Amino acid sequence: MTLRLFHCSMIFFLPINPRFSSITVTDKDGEKRWKRVEVRLKDHVHVPVFASGMSAQFYDECLDHYLSKTAMEEFPQSQPLWEVHIIKYPTSHAASNIVFKFHHSLGDGISLMGALLSCLKRADNPSLPSTFPSAKLHTSKDGGNFSMFRKVPRFLSSAYNTLSEICSTIVKSSLVEDDKTPIRSRHPGVEFLPLSITTTTFSLDHIKQIRARLGVTLNDVITGTIFLGTRMYMETASQGSGNARSTSLVLLNTRMHGGYRSVQEMVKPDAELPWGNHFAFLNIPIPKLRDADQARNNPLQFVFDARKVIKKRRSSFGVYLTAKYLQLVGRFLGPERASKYIHGTLENTSMGITNLMGPTEQLAVADNPINGLYFVVTGAPQVHVNSPENNFRSKFNIINELKTVCFDANTEPYGRSGELCGKSQGCFAGGKGFHRFTEAQVTHREGI
C-alpha cells in the first residue's frame, strides 16, 4: 500500500499546480515568489514506527500524540508545502490511518479535497465515478411574482445587511474582540499549544427529523446544534458566560457553483470551479443562552433562533465583497497582509465554522475501504468546528481539537468542566477501514 500511495502522490499532487513542486523565495526587490524545485517524495511521505504487538488502545494514544505533533510542526521552507503520513497500526477504530497535510497557500478546502478525491475510487465499483448530493436551491413559495412593495423592502434590507456585515468584518479584524469565555481564553500564542483530538457522534437521522420539523436546512440544524452545545458548555464551565459576547466566523466557498470537479477541470483557465483560495467569511453572533433550563427543555427554539441570525447575515452580499477585498489585498499588498487580516479576524472571534460535502458511496484507497474523511484546520487562534456531510454513513461526528481536554466525547451537549483554549473540528465517519483521512491545513503566519 505504501508504494501505491507514493505512486498516487507523484501522479496526482505534482501535476495539479506548480505550487506542489515549488517553494517561496525572496527576489532582489524583496518580493516573495514561487520557485520550482525538484521534489523528492521521501521528504514528503512519512511512515512512523511505533512499538509492535501492542493493544489498540496503545495505538490510539500513539496516533493522537502523532497527530498533535504533526499538526503543530511547521513545514520546512526548503521543500514544497505538503506531506503524507501513513500510520500502519490498528487502532480501536480502524486498521490503518492516513494523514494528508497541506499548506493553505496550495488551495482551499474545495481544491484540496478535490485533489484527494482524485486519488480515491468507489469501493463497490472502482470503474464508476463518485457521486455527491446535489445542491438544492431554496426558492420562494411565491415564485417570481413579487410586487414592487415587496421588492423595495427586500432590497433595502439586503443593502442594510451588506453594509452591516462589511462594517462588522472590518471592526472584528482590528478593533473589537469577543469576551473572555471558556472557549476563548485570550492567552497569547494559543495556536502554538499542543492539541488533543476527540470525537462526538450524532445521528444524521435525528438531525434530518429536526430539519423536517422546523422547515430549515441541514446546515441550519447542525449549526444551531453546535451553537447550543457550545453555549451550554460555556454556562456549565463558567456561570454567566452563556450570555457573553461571542462571535462565530462561518467560512464560505465563494465559487459560483458548488460541489467538486476533477483536478483537470479545476486548473483550466475558465473553470467553473477554479483551483485556489476562493473563500470568505460571515460574522455570526452566537445566540445567547439567556435561560439554560429553558434551552434544555426547548432546544428546537434555540436552533430556530440561530437560523434567523444566520439567514439575516446570509441575505447580504458582504461575503462576496469580503472575498473581493481579500483578493485585492493579496494582489496589491501581498499575501502577508491578507494573512494578517485573516489572522486578526480569527483572533478577535471565538469560533469558526465551515463544512465540506462528502460522497454518497464508500470510497477506497489502494483497494482498502475508507471509514471516513476528516479534515482539520490547525494554527488558528480560536475554536474551529467543521461540519462536513457524508452520506455513505448515518453518523455526524464532531472532532474536538482542544488545547486542554475538556469536551467529553459522548452524546451530551457539553462535557467535563475546564477551559477550552484552542480549536475544535467537525467531521464525518463510520464503519470499518481507514478511520482518519485528514486534511491538515496550516494557515497561521504563512500566507494564504
Short mmCIF file of C-alpha atoms in Angstrom, two decimals:
data_model
loop_
_atom_site.label_atom_id
_atom_site.label_comp_id
_atom_site.label_asym_id
_atom_site.label_seq_id
_atom_site.Cartn_x
_atom_site.Cartn_y
_atom_site.Cartn_z
CA MET A 1 0.00 0.00 0.00
CA THR A 2 2.84 2.40 0.82
CA LEU A 3 4.33 2.08 -2.66
CA ARG A 4 0.93 2.70 -4.26
CA LEU A 5 0.49 5.85 -2.18
CA PHE A 6 3.93 7.02 -3.30
CA HIS A 7 2.76 6.50 -6.87
CA CYS A 8 -0.53 8.30 -6.16
CA SER A 9 1.35 11.26 -4.68
CA MET A 10 3.55 11.56 -7.77
CA ILE A 11 0.71 11.22 -10.28
CA PHE A 12 -1.92 13.45 -8.69
CA PHE A 13 -0.24 16.03 -6.48
CA LEU A 14 2.69 17.22 -8.58
CA PRO A 15 0.82 17.98 -11.85
CA ILE A 16 -2.09 19.69 -10.05
CA ASN A 17 -0.46 23.04 -9.57
CA PRO A 18 3.12 24.33 -9.81
CA ARG A 19 2.96 25.16 -6.10
CA PHE A 20 3.02 21.44 -5.26
CA SER A 21 6.57 21.42 -6.61
CA SER A 22 7.63 24.94 -5.61
CA ILE A 23 8.96 26.83 -2.61
CA THR A 24 8.75 30.52 -1.71
CA VAL A 25 11.85 32.65 -2.17
CA THR A 26 12.55 36.37 -1.88
CA ASP A 27 13.77 38.11 -5.03
CA LYS A 28 16.17 41.06 -5.24
CA ASP A 29 13.28 43.51 -4.81
CA GLY A 30 12.26 41.90 -1.54
CA GLU A 31 9.14 40.34 -3.05
CA LYS A 32 8.26 36.72 -2.36
CA ARG A 33 7.62 34.45 -5.33
CA TRP A 34 7.29 30.77 -6.14
CA LYS A 35 10.33 28.84 -7.40
CA ARG A 36 10.13 25.36 -8.95
CA VAL A 37 12.34 22.76 -7.27
CA GLU A 38 12.97 19.05 -7.56
CA VAL A 39 10.51 17.05 -5.45
CA ARG A 40 11.92 14.11 -3.51
CA LEU A 41 8.98 12.01 -2.38
CA LYS A 42 10.92 10.55 0.54
CA ASP A 43 10.88 14.05 2.04
CA HIS A 44 7.09 14.23 1.79
CA VAL A 45 5.83 10.72 2.61
CA HIS A 46 6.39 9.66 6.21
CA VAL A 47 5.78 6.25 7.81
CA PRO A 48 6.20 6.47 11.61
CA VAL A 49 7.39 3.45 13.60
CA PHE A 50 5.74 2.55 16.90
CA ALA A 51 6.26 -0.41 19.22
CA SER A 52 4.90 -3.59 17.65
CA GLY A 53 2.43 -6.07 19.11
CA MET A 54 0.67 -3.57 21.39
CA SER A 55 -3.05 -3.09 22.05
CA ALA A 56 -5.43 -0.95 20.01
CA GLN A 57 -5.74 1.46 22.94
CA PHE A 58 -1.97 1.90 22.94
CA TYR A 59 -2.02 2.78 19.24
CA ASP A 60 -4.94 5.17 19.87
CA GLU A 61 -2.65 7.14 22.17
CA CYS A 62 0.23 6.91 19.69
CA LEU A 63 -1.99 8.24 16.90
CA ASP A 64 -3.34 11.11 18.99
CA HIS A 65 0.16 12.13 20.03
CA TYR A 66 1.44 11.85 16.45
CA LEU A 67 -1.44 13.93 15.08
CA SER A 68 -0.87 16.63 17.69
CA LYS A 69 2.86 16.75 16.96
CA THR A 70 2.41 16.71 13.18
CA ALA A 71 -0.29 19.37 13.21
CA MET A 72 1.84 21.85 15.16
CA GLU A 73 5.09 21.32 13.24
CA GLU A 74 5.91 23.95 10.65
CA PHE A 75 6.65 22.96 7.09
CA PRO A 76 10.33 23.01 6.13
CA GLN A 77 10.78 26.08 3.95
CA SER A 78 13.30 24.26 1.76
CA GLN A 79 10.70 21.93 0.21
CA PRO A 80 7.13 22.14 -1.18
CA LEU A 81 4.44 22.58 1.45
CA TRP A 82 2.69 19.22 1.61
CA GLU A 83 3.14 15.88 3.37
CA VAL A 84 1.61 12.40 3.53
CA HIS A 85 1.76 10.37 6.76
CA ILE A 86 0.92 6.65 6.74
CA ILE A 87 0.23 5.10 10.17
CA LYS A 88 0.16 1.33 9.65
CA TYR A 89 -1.01 0.28 13.12
CA PRO A 90 -4.52 -0.90 14.10
CA THR A 91 -6.40 1.44 16.41
CA SER A 92 -9.72 0.79 18.12
CA HIS A 93 -11.47 2.35 15.11
CA ALA A 94 -9.50 1.32 12.03
CA ALA A 95 -6.86 -0.93 10.55
CA SER A 96 -4.68 1.98 9.39
CA ASN A 97 -4.72 5.76 9.22
CA ILE A 98 -3.53 8.24 6.61
CA VAL A 99 -2.86 11.93 7.18
CA PHE A 100 -2.56 14.42 4.33
CA LYS A 101 -1.10 17.72 5.47
CA PHE A 102 -1.31 20.72 3.15
CA HIS A 103 -0.39 24.35 3.49
CA HIS A 104 -3.32 26.65 2.78
CA SER A 105 -1.31 28.52 0.13
CA LEU A 106 -1.74 25.45 -2.11
CA GLY A 107 -5.52 25.86 -2.18
CA ASP A 108 -8.66 25.96 -0.07
CA GLY A 109 -10.74 23.04 1.18
CA ILE A 110 -12.65 22.57 -2.08
CA SER A 111 -9.41 22.47 -4.08
CA LEU A 112 -7.51 20.17 -1.75
CA MET A 113 -10.39 17.78 -1.13
CA GLY A 114 -10.91 17.64 -4.88
CA ALA A 115 -7.27 16.62 -5.24
CA LEU A 116 -7.61 13.95 -2.57
CA LEU A 117 -10.78 12.58 -4.12
CA SER A 118 -8.87 12.21 -7.39
CA CYS A 119 -6.76 9.57 -5.62
CA LEU A 120 -9.78 7.58 -4.44
CA LYS A 121 -12.06 5.06 -6.11
CA ARG A 122 -15.50 3.79 -5.24
CA ALA A 123 -15.27 0.73 -3.02
CA ASP A 124 -18.24 -1.00 -4.69
CA ASN A 125 -17.22 -0.33 -8.30
CA PRO A 126 -13.88 1.43 -8.97
CA SER A 127 -14.80 1.99 -12.62
CA LEU A 128 -17.67 4.33 -11.71
CA PRO A 129 -17.19 7.95 -10.59
CA SER A 130 -18.12 9.08 -7.10
CA THR A 131 -21.37 10.99 -6.73
CA PHE A 132 -22.29 13.79 -4.34
CA PRO A 133 -25.59 15.17 -3.06
CA SER A 134 -26.98 17.78 -5.39
CA ALA A 135 -27.12 21.35 -4.15
CA LYS A 136 -30.73 22.37 -3.69
CA LEU A 137 -31.66 25.96 -4.33
CA HIS A 138 -34.25 27.38 -1.96
CA THR A 139 -36.86 29.32 -3.83
CA SER A 140 -39.66 31.44 -2.52
CA LYS A 141 -43.11 29.91 -2.27
CA ASP A 142 -44.49 32.93 -4.06
CA GLY A 143 -42.49 32.21 -7.20
CA GLY A 144 -41.21 35.19 -9.16
CA ASN A 145 -44.45 37.22 -8.89
CA PHE A 146 -43.22 39.93 -6.48
CA SER A 147 -44.83 43.33 -6.28
CA MET A 148 -42.78 46.47 -6.07
CA PHE A 149 -43.95 46.86 -2.47
CA ARG A 150 -42.12 43.64 -1.60
CA LYS A 151 -39.05 44.17 -3.77
CA VAL A 152 -38.15 47.55 -2.27
CA PRO A 153 -38.10 46.37 1.38
CA ARG A 154 -36.10 43.29 0.39
CA PHE A 155 -33.57 45.44 -1.46
CA LEU A 156 -33.26 47.88 1.45
CA SER A 157 -32.92 45.02 3.92
CA SER A 158 -30.21 43.37 1.80
CA ALA A 159 -28.35 46.68 1.45
CA TYR A 160 -28.51 47.28 5.20
CA ASN A 161 -27.34 43.74 5.99
CA THR A 162 -24.49 44.09 3.47
CA LEU A 163 -23.29 47.36 5.00
CA SER A 164 -23.64 45.92 8.49
CA GLU A 165 -21.65 42.81 7.54
CA ILE A 166 -18.81 44.78 5.94
CA CYS A 167 -18.54 47.11 8.94
CA SER A 168 -18.65 44.15 11.32
CA THR A 169 -15.88 42.35 9.44
CA ILE A 170 -13.60 45.40 9.42
CA VAL A 171 -14.24 46.11 13.10
CA LYS A 172 -13.66 42.49 14.11
CA SER A 173 -10.36 42.32 12.27
CA SER A 174 -8.76 45.20 14.15
CA LEU A 175 -10.84 46.88 16.86
CA VAL A 176 -13.44 44.85 18.76
CA GLU A 177 -12.82 41.41 20.23
CA ASP A 178 -15.08 38.86 21.89
CA ASP A 179 -15.34 38.47 25.66
CA LYS A 180 -13.11 36.11 27.57
CA THR A 181 -15.04 32.86 27.97
CA PRO A 182 -14.38 29.13 28.42
CA ILE A 183 -13.98 28.87 24.63
CA ARG A 184 -11.82 31.99 24.28
CA SER A 185 -9.01 32.35 26.79
CA ARG A 186 -7.23 35.38 25.29
CA HIS A 187 -3.96 33.60 26.02
CA PRO A 188 -1.25 34.87 23.62
CA GLY A 189 0.12 32.24 21.25
CA VAL A 190 -2.64 29.73 22.00
CA GLU A 191 -2.41 28.46 18.43
CA PHE A 192 1.04 27.03 19.18
CA LEU A 193 -0.06 24.86 22.12
CA PRO A 194 -0.31 21.06 21.74
CA LEU A 195 -3.60 19.63 20.51
CA SER A 196 -5.88 16.90 21.81
CA ILE A 197 -8.42 15.44 19.38
CA THR A 198 -11.60 13.55 20.35
CA THR A 199 -14.91 12.93 18.59
CA THR A 200 -18.59 13.34 19.42
CA THR A 201 -21.17 11.44 17.37
CA PHE A 202 -24.70 12.47 16.39
CA SER A 203 -27.31 10.61 14.35
CA LEU A 204 -27.96 12.12 10.93
CA ASP A 205 -31.46 10.67 11.08
CA HIS A 206 -32.19 12.75 14.18
CA ILE A 207 -30.79 15.86 12.51
CA LYS A 208 -33.00 15.24 9.47
CA GLN A 209 -36.04 14.88 11.74
CA ILE A 210 -35.29 18.28 13.27
CA ARG A 211 -34.84 19.75 9.79
CA ALA A 212 -38.25 18.47 8.71
CA ARG A 213 -39.96 19.69 11.86
CA LEU A 214 -38.53 23.21 11.67
CA GLY A 215 -38.59 23.54 7.88
CA VAL A 216 -34.94 24.60 7.74
CA THR A 217 -31.78 23.31 6.04
CA LEU A 218 -29.48 20.57 7.29
CA ASN A 219 -26.71 23.12 7.84
CA ASP A 220 -29.11 25.27 9.89
CA VAL A 221 -29.76 22.35 12.23
CA ILE A 222 -26.09 21.41 12.52
CA THR A 223 -25.01 24.99 13.15
CA GLY A 224 -27.80 25.56 15.68
CA THR A 225 -26.87 22.33 17.47
CA ILE A 226 -23.22 23.38 17.62
CA PHE A 227 -24.20 26.81 18.94
CA LEU A 228 -26.49 25.31 21.60
CA GLY A 229 -23.92 22.76 22.74
CA THR A 230 -21.25 25.45 22.86
CA ARG A 231 -23.39 27.85 24.90
CA MET A 232 -24.44 25.13 27.35
CA TYR A 233 -20.83 24.07 27.78
CA MET A 234 -19.81 27.69 28.37
CA GLU A 235 -22.52 28.17 31.00
CA THR A 236 -21.55 24.94 32.75
CA ALA A 237 -17.85 25.81 32.80
CA SER A 238 -18.40 29.43 33.89
CA GLN A 239 -21.78 30.68 35.06
CA GLY A 240 -22.91 33.71 33.07
CA SER A 241 -20.66 33.06 30.07
CA GLY A 242 -23.64 31.64 28.16
CA ASN A 243 -24.66 35.27 27.61
CA ALA A 244 -21.20 36.64 26.86
CA ARG A 245 -20.38 38.37 23.59
CA SER A 246 -19.18 35.55 21.34
CA THR A 247 -18.91 35.52 17.56
CA SER A 248 -18.56 32.72 15.04
CA LEU A 249 -16.93 33.07 11.65
CA VAL A 250 -18.81 31.00 9.10
CA LEU A 251 -16.35 30.26 6.29
CA LEU A 252 -17.96 30.03 2.85
CA ASN A 253 -16.94 28.93 -0.61
CA THR A 254 -17.35 31.91 -2.97
CA ARG A 255 -17.33 29.95 -6.22
CA MET A 256 -20.49 30.34 -8.28
CA HIS A 257 -21.02 26.57 -8.41
CA GLY A 258 -20.92 24.06 -5.57
CA GLY A 259 -19.64 20.51 -5.37
CA TYR A 260 -16.36 19.13 -6.71
CA ARG A 261 -14.76 18.81 -10.11
CA SER A 262 -11.81 16.79 -11.29
CA VAL A 263 -8.39 18.33 -10.89
CA GLN A 264 -8.10 18.62 -14.66
CA GLU A 265 -11.27 20.74 -14.77
CA MET A 266 -10.31 22.95 -11.81
CA VAL A 267 -6.97 24.01 -13.27
CA LYS A 268 -8.46 25.19 -16.58
CA PRO A 269 -8.28 28.99 -17.08
CA ASP A 270 -12.07 29.35 -17.46
CA ALA A 271 -13.08 26.68 -14.93
CA GLU A 272 -16.46 27.00 -13.20
CA LEU A 273 -14.79 25.76 -10.01
CA PRO A 274 -11.27 27.18 -10.29
CA TRP A 275 -8.34 25.94 -8.25
CA GLY A 276 -7.03 28.15 -5.48
CA ASN A 277 -8.30 30.02 -2.44
CA HIS A 278 -11.85 31.21 -3.07
CA PHE A 279 -13.45 31.74 0.32
CA ALA A 280 -14.72 34.45 2.62
CA PHE A 281 -16.46 34.58 5.98
CA LEU A 282 -19.57 35.84 7.72
CA ASN A 283 -19.54 37.19 11.27
CA ILE A 284 -22.38 35.39 13.05
CA PRO A 285 -23.12 36.37 16.68
CA ILE A 286 -23.61 33.16 18.66
CA PRO A 287 -27.15 33.39 20.10
CA LYS A 288 -27.14 33.96 23.85
CA LEU A 289 -28.36 31.21 26.13
CA ARG A 290 -30.45 33.52 28.38
CA ASP A 291 -32.08 30.66 30.29
CA ALA A 292 -30.18 27.36 30.45
CA ASP A 293 -33.17 25.39 31.78
CA GLN A 294 -35.40 26.73 29.01
CA ALA A 295 -32.80 25.81 26.38
CA ARG A 296 -32.63 22.27 27.75
CA ASN A 297 -36.42 21.96 27.75
CA ASN A 298 -36.91 23.55 24.31
CA PRO A 299 -33.70 23.15 22.29
CA LEU A 300 -35.55 23.43 18.98
CA GLN A 301 -36.39 27.06 19.69
CA PHE A 302 -32.70 27.83 20.18
CA VAL A 303 -31.89 26.13 16.86
CA PHE A 304 -34.63 28.15 15.16
CA ASP A 305 -33.34 31.40 16.70
CA ALA A 306 -29.84 30.58 15.46
CA ARG A 307 -31.26 30.01 11.99
CA LYS A 308 -32.82 33.50 12.00
CA VAL A 309 -29.46 35.09 12.78
CA ILE A 310 -27.71 33.13 10.04
CA LYS A 311 -30.42 33.85 7.46
CA LYS A 312 -30.19 37.58 8.15
CA ARG A 313 -26.43 37.63 7.56
CA ARG A 314 -26.69 35.29 4.59
CA SER A 315 -29.08 37.65 2.81
CA SER A 316 -26.32 40.22 2.38
CA PHE A 317 -23.60 40.48 -0.26
CA GLY A 318 -20.99 41.04 2.43
CA VAL A 319 -19.36 37.66 1.96
CA TYR A 320 -18.65 38.34 -1.74
CA LEU A 321 -17.35 41.83 -1.04
CA THR A 322 -15.12 40.41 1.70
CA ALA A 323 -13.76 37.85 -0.75
CA LYS A 324 -13.06 40.58 -3.30
CA TYR A 325 -11.37 42.68 -0.62
CA LEU A 326 -9.09 39.77 0.34
CA GLN A 327 -8.18 39.25 -3.32
CA LEU A 328 -7.28 42.92 -3.75
CA VAL A 329 -5.23 42.99 -0.55
CA GLY A 330 -3.33 39.87 -1.58
CA ARG A 331 -2.73 41.21 -5.09
CA PHE A 332 -1.58 44.73 -4.26
CA LEU A 333 -0.27 44.49 -0.68
CA GLY A 334 0.99 40.93 -0.68
CA PRO A 335 -0.16 37.63 0.84
CA GLU A 336 1.35 38.51 4.23
CA ARG A 337 -1.02 41.46 4.62
CA ALA A 338 -4.02 39.34 3.61
CA SER A 339 -2.91 36.64 6.03
CA LYS A 340 -2.54 39.22 8.79
CA TYR A 341 -6.08 40.47 8.12
CA ILE A 342 -7.50 36.94 8.31
CA HIS A 343 -5.49 36.15 11.44
CA GLY A 344 -6.71 39.33 13.13
CA THR A 345 -10.31 38.41 12.43
CA LEU A 346 -9.80 34.87 13.73
CA GLU A 347 -8.01 36.14 16.82
CA ASN A 348 -10.82 38.53 17.79
CA THR A 349 -13.63 35.98 17.40
CA SER A 350 -14.42 32.83 19.36
CA MET A 351 -15.27 30.17 16.80
CA GLY A 352 -15.04 29.28 13.13
CA ILE A 353 -17.46 27.01 11.28
CA THR A 354 -17.16 25.52 7.81
CA ASN A 355 -18.23 22.38 6.00
CA LEU A 356 -17.33 20.18 3.06
CA MET A 357 -19.66 17.83 1.21
CA GLY A 358 -18.88 14.13 1.26
CA PRO A 359 -19.55 11.39 -1.31
CA THR A 360 -22.66 9.22 -1.28
CA GLU A 361 -20.71 5.97 -1.72
CA GLN A 362 -17.94 4.43 0.34
CA LEU A 363 -14.51 5.08 -1.15
CA ALA A 364 -11.27 3.11 -1.15
CA VAL A 365 -7.57 3.88 -1.46
CA ALA A 366 -5.18 1.22 -2.75
CA ASP A 367 -8.12 -1.24 -2.57
CA ASN A 368 -8.61 -0.53 1.16
CA PRO A 369 -12.09 0.72 2.20
CA ILE A 370 -12.15 4.15 3.81
CA ASN A 371 -14.02 4.52 7.07
CA GLY A 372 -14.34 8.30 6.93
CA LEU A 373 -12.89 11.52 5.57
CA TYR A 374 -11.83 14.02 8.25
CA PHE A 375 -10.39 17.48 7.81
CA VAL A 376 -8.79 19.71 10.40
CA VAL A 377 -7.58 23.31 10.24
CA THR A 378 -4.62 23.93 12.52
CA GLY A 379 -2.75 27.02 13.63
CA ALA A 380 -5.80 29.28 14.07
CA PRO A 381 -6.15 31.18 17.38
CA GLN A 382 -9.79 30.19 18.01
CA VAL A 383 -12.22 27.31 18.21
CA HIS A 384 -12.96 25.74 14.81
CA VAL A 385 -15.91 23.50 14.06
CA ASN A 386 -16.08 21.85 10.65
CA SER A 387 -19.35 20.12 9.78
CA PRO A 388 -18.92 18.02 6.64
CA GLU A 389 -21.71 15.96 5.14
CA ASN A 390 -21.02 12.30 4.44
CA ASN A 391 -23.98 10.42 3.04
CA PHE A 392 -22.42 6.96 2.94
CA ARG A 393 -22.67 6.87 6.73
CA SER A 394 -25.53 7.56 9.13
CA LYS A 395 -23.46 9.42 11.71
CA PHE A 396 -22.34 13.00 12.07
CA ASN A 397 -19.23 13.41 14.20
CA ILE A 398 -17.51 16.43 15.65
CA ILE A 399 -13.77 16.29 16.14
CA ASN A 400 -12.93 18.33 19.21
CA GLU A 401 -9.44 19.69 18.65
CA LEU A 402 -8.67 21.22 22.04
CA LYS A 403 -5.71 22.74 23.81
CA THR A 404 -6.99 21.46 27.14
CA VAL A 405 -9.09 18.30 27.10
CA CYS A 406 -12.47 19.48 28.35
CA PHE A 407 -15.15 18.44 25.84
CA ASP A 408 -16.14 14.85 26.56
CA ALA A 409 -16.66 12.55 23.59
CA ASN A 410 -20.21 11.43 24.30
CA THR A 411 -23.74 12.37 23.32
CA GLU A 412 -24.15 15.11 25.92
CA PRO A 413 -24.10 18.70 24.58
CA TYR A 414 -21.25 19.55 26.94
CA GLY A 415 -18.62 17.60 28.81
CA ARG A 416 -16.17 17.98 31.65
CA SER A 417 -15.65 21.41 33.10
CA GLY A 418 -12.45 23.15 32.15
CA GLU A 419 -11.12 25.82 29.87
CA LEU A 420 -11.14 25.36 26.13
CA CYS A 421 -8.14 27.27 24.86
CA GLY A 422 -7.86 26.11 21.30
CA LYS A 423 -9.86 24.73 18.41
CA SER A 424 -12.40 22.03 17.58
CA GLN A 425 -13.27 20.42 14.28
CA GLY A 426 -16.27 18.66 12.77
CA CYS A 427 -16.07 15.55 10.63
CA PHE A 428 -17.92 12.55 9.28
CA ALA A 429 -17.13 8.90 9.75
CA GLY A 430 -18.36 5.38 10.46
CA GLY A 431 -17.91 1.75 9.50
CA LYS A 432 -14.64 -0.09 9.03
CA GLY A 433 -11.45 0.61 7.17
CA PHE A 434 -9.38 3.78 7.39
CA HIS A 435 -10.53 5.85 10.34
CA ARG A 436 -8.97 9.23 9.66
CA PHE A 437 -8.20 10.72 6.28
CA THR A 438 -7.13 14.15 7.45
CA GLU A 439 -6.58 17.36 5.56
CA ALA A 440 -4.47 19.40 7.98
CA GLN A 441 -4.10 22.94 6.68
CA VAL A 442 -1.54 25.15 8.41
CA THR A 443 -2.59 28.76 7.91
CA HIS A 444 -1.12 30.95 10.64
CA ARG A 445 1.53 33.45 9.57
CA GLU A 446 2.38 31.51 6.45
CA GLY A 447 0.28 33.29 3.84
CA ILE A 448 -2.89 32.17 2.11
#
